[in-house]
mmCIF file of N, CA and C in Angstrom:
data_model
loop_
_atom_site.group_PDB
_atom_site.id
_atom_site.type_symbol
_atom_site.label_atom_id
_atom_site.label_comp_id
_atom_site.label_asym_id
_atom_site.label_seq_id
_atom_site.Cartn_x
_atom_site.Cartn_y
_atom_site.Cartn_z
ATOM 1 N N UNK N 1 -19.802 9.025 9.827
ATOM 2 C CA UNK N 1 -21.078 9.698 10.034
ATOM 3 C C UNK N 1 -21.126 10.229 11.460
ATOM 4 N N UNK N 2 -22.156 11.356 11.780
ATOM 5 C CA UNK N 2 -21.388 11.885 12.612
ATOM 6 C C UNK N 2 -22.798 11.574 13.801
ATOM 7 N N UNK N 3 -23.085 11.850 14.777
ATOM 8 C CA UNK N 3 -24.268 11.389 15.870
ATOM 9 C C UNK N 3 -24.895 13.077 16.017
ATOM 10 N N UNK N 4 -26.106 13.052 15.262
ATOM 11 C CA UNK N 4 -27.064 13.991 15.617
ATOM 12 C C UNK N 4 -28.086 13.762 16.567
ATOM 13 N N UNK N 5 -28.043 14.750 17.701
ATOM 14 C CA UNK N 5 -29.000 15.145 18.574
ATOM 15 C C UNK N 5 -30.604 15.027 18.213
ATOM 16 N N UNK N 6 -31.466 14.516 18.387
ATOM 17 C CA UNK N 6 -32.730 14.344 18.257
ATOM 18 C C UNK N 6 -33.283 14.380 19.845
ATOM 19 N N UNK N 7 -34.209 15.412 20.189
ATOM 20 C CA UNK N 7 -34.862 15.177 21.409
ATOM 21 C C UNK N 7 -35.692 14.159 21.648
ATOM 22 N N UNK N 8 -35.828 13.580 22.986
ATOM 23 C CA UNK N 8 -36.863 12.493 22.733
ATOM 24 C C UNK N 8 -38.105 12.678 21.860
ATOM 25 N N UNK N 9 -38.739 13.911 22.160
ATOM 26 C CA UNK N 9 -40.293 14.336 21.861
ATOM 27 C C UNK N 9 -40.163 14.648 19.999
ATOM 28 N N UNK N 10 -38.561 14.706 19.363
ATOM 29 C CA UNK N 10 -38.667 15.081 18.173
ATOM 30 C C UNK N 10 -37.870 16.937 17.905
ATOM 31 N N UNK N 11 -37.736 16.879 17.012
ATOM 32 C CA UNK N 11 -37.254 18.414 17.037
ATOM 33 C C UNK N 11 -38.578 19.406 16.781
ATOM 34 N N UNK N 12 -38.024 20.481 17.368
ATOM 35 C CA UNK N 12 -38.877 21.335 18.342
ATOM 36 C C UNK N 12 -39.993 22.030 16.861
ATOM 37 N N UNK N 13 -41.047 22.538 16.969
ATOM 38 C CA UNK N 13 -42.381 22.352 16.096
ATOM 39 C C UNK N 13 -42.208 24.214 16.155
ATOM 40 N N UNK N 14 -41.899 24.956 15.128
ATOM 41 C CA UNK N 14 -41.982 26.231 14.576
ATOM 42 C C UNK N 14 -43.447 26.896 14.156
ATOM 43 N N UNK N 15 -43.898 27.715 14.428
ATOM 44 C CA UNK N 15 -45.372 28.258 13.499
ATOM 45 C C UNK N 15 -45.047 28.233 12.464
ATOM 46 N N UNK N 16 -46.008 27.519 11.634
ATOM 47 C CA UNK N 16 -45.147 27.698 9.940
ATOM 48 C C UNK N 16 -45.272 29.376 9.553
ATOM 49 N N UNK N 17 -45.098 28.845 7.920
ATOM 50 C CA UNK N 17 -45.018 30.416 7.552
ATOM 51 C C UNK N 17 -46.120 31.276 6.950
ATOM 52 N N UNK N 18 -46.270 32.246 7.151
ATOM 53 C CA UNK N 18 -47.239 32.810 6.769
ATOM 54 C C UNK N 18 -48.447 32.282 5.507
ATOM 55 N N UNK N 19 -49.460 31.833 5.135
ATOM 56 C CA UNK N 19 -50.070 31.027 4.080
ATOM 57 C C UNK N 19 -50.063 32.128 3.265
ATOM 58 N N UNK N 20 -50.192 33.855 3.577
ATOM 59 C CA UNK N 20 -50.347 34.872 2.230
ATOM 60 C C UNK N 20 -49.116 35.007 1.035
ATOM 61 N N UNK N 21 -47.816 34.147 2.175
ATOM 62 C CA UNK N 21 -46.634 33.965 0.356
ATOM 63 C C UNK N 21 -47.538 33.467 -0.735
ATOM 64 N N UNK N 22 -48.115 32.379 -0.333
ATOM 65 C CA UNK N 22 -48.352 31.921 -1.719
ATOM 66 C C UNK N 22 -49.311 32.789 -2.457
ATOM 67 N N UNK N 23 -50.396 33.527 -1.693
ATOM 68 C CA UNK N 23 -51.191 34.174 -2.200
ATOM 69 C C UNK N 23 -50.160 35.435 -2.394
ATOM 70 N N UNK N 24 -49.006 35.698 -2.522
ATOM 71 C CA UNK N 24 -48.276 37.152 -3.093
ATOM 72 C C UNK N 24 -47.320 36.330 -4.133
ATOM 73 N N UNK N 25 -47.001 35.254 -3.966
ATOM 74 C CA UNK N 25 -45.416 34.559 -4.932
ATOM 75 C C UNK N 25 -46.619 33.992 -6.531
ATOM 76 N N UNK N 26 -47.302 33.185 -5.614
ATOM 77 C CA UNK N 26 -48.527 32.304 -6.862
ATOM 78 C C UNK N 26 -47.496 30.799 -6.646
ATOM 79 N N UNK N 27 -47.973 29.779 -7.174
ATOM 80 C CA UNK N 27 -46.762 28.558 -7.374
ATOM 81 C C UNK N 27 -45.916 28.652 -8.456
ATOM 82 N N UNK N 28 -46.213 29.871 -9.735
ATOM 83 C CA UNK N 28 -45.119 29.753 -10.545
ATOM 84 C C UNK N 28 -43.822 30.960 -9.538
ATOM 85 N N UNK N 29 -44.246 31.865 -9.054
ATOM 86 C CA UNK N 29 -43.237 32.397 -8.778
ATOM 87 C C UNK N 29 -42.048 31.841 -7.341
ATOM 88 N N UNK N 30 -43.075 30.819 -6.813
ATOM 89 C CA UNK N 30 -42.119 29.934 -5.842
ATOM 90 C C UNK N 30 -41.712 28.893 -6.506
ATOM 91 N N UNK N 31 -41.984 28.559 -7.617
ATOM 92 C CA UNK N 31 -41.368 27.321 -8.519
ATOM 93 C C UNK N 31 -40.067 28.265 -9.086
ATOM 94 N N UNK N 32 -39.677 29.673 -9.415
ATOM 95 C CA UNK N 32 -39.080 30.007 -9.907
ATOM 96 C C UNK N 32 -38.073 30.318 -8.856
ATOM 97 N N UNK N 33 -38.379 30.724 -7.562
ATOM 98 C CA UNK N 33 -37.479 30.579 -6.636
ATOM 99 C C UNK N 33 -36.822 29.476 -6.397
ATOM 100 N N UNK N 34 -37.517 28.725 -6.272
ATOM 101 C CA UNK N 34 -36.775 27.135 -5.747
ATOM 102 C C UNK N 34 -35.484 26.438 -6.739
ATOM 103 N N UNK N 35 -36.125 27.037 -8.443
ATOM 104 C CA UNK N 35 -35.280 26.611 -9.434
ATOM 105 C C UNK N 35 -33.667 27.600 -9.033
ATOM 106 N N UNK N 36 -34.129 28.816 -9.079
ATOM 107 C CA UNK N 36 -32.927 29.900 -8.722
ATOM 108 C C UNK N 36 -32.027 29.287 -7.368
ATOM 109 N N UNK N 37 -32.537 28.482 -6.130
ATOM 110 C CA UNK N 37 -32.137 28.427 -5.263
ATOM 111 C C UNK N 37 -31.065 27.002 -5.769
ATOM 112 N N UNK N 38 -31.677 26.119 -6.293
ATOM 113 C CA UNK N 38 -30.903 24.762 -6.559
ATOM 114 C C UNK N 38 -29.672 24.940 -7.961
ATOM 115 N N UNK N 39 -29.676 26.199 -8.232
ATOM 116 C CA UNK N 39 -29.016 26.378 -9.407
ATOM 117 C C UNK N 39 -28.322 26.547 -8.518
ATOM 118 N N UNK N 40 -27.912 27.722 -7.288
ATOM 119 C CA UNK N 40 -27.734 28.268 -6.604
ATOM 120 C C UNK N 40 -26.534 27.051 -5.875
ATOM 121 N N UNK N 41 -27.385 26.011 -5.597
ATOM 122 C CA UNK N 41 -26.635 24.961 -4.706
ATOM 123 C C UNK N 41 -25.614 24.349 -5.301
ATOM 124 N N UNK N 42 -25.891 23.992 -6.821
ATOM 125 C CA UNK N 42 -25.272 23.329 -7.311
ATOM 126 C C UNK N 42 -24.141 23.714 -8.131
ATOM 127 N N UNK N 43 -23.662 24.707 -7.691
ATOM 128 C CA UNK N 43 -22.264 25.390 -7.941
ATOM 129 C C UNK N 43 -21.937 26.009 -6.457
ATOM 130 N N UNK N 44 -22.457 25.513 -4.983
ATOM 131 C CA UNK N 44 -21.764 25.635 -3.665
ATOM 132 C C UNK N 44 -21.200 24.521 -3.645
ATOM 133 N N UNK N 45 -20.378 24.973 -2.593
ATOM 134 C CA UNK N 45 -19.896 24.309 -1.731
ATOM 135 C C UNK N 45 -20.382 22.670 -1.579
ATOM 136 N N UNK N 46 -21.452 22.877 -1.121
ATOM 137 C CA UNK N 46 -22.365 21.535 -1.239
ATOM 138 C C UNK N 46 -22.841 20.839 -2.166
ATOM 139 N N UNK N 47 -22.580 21.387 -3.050
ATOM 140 C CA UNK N 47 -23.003 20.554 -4.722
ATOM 141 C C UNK N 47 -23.006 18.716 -4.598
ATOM 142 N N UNK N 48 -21.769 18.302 -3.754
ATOM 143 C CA UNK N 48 -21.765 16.807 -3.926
ATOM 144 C C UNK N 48 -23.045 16.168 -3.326
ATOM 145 N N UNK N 49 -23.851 16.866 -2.492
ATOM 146 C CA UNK N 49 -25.336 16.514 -2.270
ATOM 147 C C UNK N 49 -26.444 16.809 -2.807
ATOM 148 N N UNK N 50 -26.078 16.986 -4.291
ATOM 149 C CA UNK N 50 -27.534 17.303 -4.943
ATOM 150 C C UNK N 50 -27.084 16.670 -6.557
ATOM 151 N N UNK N 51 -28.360 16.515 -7.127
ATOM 152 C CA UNK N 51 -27.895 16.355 -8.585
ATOM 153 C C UNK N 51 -26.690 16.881 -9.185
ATOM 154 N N UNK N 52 -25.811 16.166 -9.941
ATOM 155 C CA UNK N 52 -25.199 16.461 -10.444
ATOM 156 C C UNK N 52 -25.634 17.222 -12.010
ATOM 157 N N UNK N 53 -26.385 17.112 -12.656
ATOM 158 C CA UNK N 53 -26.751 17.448 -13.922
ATOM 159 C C UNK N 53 -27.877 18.750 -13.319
ATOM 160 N N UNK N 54 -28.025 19.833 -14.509
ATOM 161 C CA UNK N 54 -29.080 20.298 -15.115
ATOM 162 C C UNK N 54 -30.625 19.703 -14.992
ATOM 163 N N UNK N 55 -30.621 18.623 -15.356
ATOM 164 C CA UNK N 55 -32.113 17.911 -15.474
ATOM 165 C C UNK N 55 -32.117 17.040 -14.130
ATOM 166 N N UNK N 56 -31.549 17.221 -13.540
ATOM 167 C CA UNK N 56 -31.667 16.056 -12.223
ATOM 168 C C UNK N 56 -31.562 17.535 -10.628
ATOM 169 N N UNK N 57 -31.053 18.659 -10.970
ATOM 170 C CA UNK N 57 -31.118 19.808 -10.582
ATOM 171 C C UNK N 57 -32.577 20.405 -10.737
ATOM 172 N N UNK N 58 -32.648 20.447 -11.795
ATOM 173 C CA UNK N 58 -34.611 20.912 -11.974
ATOM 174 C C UNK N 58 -35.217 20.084 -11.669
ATOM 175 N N UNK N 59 -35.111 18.815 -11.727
ATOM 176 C CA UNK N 59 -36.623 17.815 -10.830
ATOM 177 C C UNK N 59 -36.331 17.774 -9.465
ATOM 178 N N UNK N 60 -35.200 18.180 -9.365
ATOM 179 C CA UNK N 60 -35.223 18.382 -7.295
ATOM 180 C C UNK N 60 -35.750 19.782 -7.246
ATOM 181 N N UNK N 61 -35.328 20.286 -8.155
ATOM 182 C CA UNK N 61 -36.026 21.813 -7.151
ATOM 183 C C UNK N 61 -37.364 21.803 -7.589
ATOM 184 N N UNK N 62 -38.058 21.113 -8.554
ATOM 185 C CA UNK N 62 -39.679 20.855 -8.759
ATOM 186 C C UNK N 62 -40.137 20.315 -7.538
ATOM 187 N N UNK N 63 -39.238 18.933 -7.323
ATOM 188 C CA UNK N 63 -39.724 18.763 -5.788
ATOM 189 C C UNK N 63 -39.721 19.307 -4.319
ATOM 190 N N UNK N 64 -39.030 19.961 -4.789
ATOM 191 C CA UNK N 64 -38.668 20.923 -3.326
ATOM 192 C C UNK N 64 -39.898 22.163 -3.659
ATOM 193 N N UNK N 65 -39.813 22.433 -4.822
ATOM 194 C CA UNK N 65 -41.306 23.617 -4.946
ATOM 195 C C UNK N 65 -42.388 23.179 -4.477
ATOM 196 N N UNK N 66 -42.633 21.590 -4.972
ATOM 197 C CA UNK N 66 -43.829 20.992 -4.416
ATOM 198 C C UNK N 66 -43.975 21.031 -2.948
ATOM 199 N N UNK N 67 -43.079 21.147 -2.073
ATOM 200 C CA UNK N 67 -43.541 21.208 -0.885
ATOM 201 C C UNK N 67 -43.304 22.493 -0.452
ATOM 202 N N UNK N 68 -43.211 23.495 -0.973
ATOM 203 C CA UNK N 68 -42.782 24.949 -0.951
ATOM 204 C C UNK N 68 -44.295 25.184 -0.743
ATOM 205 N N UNK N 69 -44.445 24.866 -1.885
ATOM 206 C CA UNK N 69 -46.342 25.333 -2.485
ATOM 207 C C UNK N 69 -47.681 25.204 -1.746
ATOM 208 N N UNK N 70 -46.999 23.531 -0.943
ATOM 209 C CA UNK N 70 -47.999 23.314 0.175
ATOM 210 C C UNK N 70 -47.597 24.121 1.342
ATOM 211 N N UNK N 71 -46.437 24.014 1.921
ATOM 212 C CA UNK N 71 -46.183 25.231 3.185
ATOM 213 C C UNK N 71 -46.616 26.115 3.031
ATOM 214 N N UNK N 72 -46.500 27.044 2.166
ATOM 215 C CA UNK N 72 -47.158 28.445 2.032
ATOM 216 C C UNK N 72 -48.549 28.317 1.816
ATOM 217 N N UNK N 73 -49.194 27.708 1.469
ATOM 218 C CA UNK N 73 -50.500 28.494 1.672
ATOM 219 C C UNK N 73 -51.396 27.392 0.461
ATOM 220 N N UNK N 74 -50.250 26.682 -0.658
ATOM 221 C CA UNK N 74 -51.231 26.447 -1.909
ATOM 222 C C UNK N 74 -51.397 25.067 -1.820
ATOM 223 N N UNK N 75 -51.946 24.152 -3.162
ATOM 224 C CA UNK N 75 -52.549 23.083 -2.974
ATOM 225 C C UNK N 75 -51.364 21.735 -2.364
ATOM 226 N N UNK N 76 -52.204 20.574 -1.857
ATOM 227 C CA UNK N 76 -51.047 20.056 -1.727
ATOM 228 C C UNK N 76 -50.150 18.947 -2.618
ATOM 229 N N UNK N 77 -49.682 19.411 -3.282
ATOM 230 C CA UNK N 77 -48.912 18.980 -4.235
ATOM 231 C C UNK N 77 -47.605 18.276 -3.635
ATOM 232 N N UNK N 78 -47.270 18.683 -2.637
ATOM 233 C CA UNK N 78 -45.898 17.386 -2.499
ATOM 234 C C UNK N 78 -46.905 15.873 -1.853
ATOM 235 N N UNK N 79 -48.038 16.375 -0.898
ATOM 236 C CA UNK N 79 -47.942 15.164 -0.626
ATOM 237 C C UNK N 79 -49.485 14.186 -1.683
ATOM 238 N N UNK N 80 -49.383 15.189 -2.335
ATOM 239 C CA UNK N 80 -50.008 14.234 -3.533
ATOM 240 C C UNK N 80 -49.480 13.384 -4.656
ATOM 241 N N UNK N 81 -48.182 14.229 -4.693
ATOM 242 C CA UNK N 81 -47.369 13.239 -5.861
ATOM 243 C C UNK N 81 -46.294 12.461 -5.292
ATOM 244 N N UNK N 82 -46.055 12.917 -3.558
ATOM 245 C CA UNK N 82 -44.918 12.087 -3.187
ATOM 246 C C UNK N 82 -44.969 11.493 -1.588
ATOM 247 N N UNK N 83 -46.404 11.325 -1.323
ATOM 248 C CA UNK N 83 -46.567 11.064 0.437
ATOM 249 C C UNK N 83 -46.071 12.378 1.167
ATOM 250 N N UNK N 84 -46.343 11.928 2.276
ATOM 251 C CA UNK N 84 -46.275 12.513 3.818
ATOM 252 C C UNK N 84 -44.566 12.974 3.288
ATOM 253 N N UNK N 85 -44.335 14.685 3.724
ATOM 254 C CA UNK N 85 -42.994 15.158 3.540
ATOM 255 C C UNK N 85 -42.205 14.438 4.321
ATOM 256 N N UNK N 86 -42.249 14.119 5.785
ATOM 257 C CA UNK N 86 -41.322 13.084 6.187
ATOM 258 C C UNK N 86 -40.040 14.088 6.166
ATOM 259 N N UNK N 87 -39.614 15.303 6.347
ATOM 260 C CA UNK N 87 -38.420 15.829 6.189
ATOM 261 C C UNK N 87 -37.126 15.096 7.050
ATOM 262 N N UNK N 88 -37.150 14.890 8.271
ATOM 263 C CA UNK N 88 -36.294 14.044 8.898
ATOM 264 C C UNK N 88 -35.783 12.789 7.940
ATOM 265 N N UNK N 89 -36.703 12.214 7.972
ATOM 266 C CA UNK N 89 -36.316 10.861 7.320
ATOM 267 C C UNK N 89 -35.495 10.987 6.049
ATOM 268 N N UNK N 90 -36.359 12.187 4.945
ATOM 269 C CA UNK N 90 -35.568 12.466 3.799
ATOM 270 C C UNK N 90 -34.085 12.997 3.523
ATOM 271 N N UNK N 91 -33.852 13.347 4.848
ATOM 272 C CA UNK N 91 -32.522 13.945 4.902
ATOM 273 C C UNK N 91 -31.463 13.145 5.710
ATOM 274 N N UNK N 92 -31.757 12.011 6.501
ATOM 275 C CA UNK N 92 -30.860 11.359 7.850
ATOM 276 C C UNK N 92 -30.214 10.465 6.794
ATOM 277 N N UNK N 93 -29.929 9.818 5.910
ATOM 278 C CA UNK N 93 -29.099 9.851 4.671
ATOM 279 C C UNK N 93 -28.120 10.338 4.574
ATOM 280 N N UNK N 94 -28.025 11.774 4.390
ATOM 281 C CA UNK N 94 -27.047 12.689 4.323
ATOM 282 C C UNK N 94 -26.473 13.731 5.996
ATOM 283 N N UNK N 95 -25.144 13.980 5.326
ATOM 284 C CA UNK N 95 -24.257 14.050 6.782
ATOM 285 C C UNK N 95 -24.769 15.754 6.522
ATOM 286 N N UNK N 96 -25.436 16.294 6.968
ATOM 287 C CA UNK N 96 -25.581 17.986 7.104
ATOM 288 C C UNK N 96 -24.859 18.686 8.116
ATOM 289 N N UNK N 97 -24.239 19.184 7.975
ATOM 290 C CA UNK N 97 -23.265 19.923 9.163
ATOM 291 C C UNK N 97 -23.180 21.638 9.085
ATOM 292 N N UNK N 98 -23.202 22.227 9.917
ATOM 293 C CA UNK N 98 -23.496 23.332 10.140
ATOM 294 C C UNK N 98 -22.852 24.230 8.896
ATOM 295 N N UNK N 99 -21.652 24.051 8.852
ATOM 296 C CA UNK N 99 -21.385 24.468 7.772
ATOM 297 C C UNK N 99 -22.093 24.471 6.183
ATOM 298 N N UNK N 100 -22.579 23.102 5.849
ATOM 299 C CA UNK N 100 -23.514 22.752 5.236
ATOM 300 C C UNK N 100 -24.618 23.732 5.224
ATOM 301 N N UNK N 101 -25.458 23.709 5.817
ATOM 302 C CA UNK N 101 -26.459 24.012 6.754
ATOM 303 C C UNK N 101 -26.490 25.527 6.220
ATOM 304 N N UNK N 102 -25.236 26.155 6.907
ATOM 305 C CA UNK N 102 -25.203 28.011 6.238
ATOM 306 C C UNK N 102 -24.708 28.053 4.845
ATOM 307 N N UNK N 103 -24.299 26.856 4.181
ATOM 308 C CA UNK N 103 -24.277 27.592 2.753
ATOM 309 C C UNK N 103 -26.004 27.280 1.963
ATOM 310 N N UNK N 104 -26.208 26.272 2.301
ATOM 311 C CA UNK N 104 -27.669 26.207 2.355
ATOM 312 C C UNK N 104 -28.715 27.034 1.911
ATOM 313 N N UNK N 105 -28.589 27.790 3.786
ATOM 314 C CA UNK N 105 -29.160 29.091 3.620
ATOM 315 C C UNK N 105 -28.088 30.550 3.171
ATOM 316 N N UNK N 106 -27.429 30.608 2.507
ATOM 317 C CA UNK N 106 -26.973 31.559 2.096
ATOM 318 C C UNK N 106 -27.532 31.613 0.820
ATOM 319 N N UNK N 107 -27.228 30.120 0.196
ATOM 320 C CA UNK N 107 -27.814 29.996 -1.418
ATOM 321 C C UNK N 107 -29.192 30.447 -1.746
ATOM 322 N N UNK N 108 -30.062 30.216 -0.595
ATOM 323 C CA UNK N 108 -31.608 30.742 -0.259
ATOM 324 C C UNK N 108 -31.459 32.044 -0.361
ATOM 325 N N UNK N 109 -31.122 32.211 0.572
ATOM 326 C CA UNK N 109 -31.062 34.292 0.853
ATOM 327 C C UNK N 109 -30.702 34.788 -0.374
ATOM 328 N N UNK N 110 -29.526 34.607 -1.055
ATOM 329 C CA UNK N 110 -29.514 35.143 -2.300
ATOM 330 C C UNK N 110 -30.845 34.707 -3.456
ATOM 331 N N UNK N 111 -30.913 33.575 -3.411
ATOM 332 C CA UNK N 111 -32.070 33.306 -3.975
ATOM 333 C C UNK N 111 -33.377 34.142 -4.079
ATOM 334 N N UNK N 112 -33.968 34.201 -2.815
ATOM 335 C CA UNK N 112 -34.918 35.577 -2.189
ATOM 336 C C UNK N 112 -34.520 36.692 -2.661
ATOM 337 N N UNK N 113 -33.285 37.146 -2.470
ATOM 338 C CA UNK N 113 -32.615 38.859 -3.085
ATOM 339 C C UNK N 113 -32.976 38.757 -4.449
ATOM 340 N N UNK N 114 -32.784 37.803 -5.360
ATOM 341 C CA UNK N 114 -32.604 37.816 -6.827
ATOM 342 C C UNK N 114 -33.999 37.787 -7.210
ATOM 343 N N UNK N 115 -35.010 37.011 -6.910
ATOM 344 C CA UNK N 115 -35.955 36.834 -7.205
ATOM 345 C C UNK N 115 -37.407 38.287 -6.683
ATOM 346 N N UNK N 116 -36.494 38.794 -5.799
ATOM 347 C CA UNK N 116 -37.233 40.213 -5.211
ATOM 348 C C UNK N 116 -38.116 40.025 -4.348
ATOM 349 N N UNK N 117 -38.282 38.823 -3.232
ATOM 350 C CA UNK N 117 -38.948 38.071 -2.355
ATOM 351 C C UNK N 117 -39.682 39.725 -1.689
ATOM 352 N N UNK N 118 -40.614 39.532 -1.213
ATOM 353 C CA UNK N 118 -41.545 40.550 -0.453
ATOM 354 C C UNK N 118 -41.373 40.283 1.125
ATOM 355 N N UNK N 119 -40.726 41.283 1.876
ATOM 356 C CA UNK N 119 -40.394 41.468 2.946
ATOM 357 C C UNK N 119 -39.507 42.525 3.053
#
């Protein structure tokens, strides 16, 4: 395992994202992204960190929508069905490495292209 950098104060705090996605996507059309994105993962590179199956692939990316839904703008659904997101914690488990990291977001970006994301 490898020693990740954490600043004392925590890693550094971003403006989130705009709240009008959700009012342009709705939660079915970011539920449909998120599904496209984990399909996405799970034939990368990175696959050995996510469900292995179909049905264990769709309840992660349900959960990952759920907190999609609250970032953008809509109700809060991750931390109603699953506590405080806690993203650090949920991930220091797993070894993420930069490489990691850009197939990640590559699987996203295409994800966004396919789905016809607004921007």
């Amino acid at each position: 395992m490898q020693d990740i950098f954490v600043p004392p104060g925590g890693p550094p705090q971003d403006a989130p994202p705009p709240r009008e996605i959700y009012a342009i996507m709705g939660e079915e059309g970011i539920r449909s992204l998120l599904r496209n994105h984990y399909r996405r993962l799970g034939r990368s590179s990175i696959a050995f960190l996510f469900p292995s199956t179909e049905e264990g692939l769709e309840k992660a990316a349900d959960k990952s929508a759920d907190f999609f839904v609250q970032l953008l703008g809509g109700p809060p659904l991750f931390a109603q069905k699953h506590g405080p997101p806690r993203m650090r914690a949920r991930h220091m488990p797993f070894e993420v490495t930069e490489d990691g990291r850009q197939e990640w977001l590559r699987c996203f970006a295409e994800a966004l292209d396919e789905e016809r994301f607004p921007g």
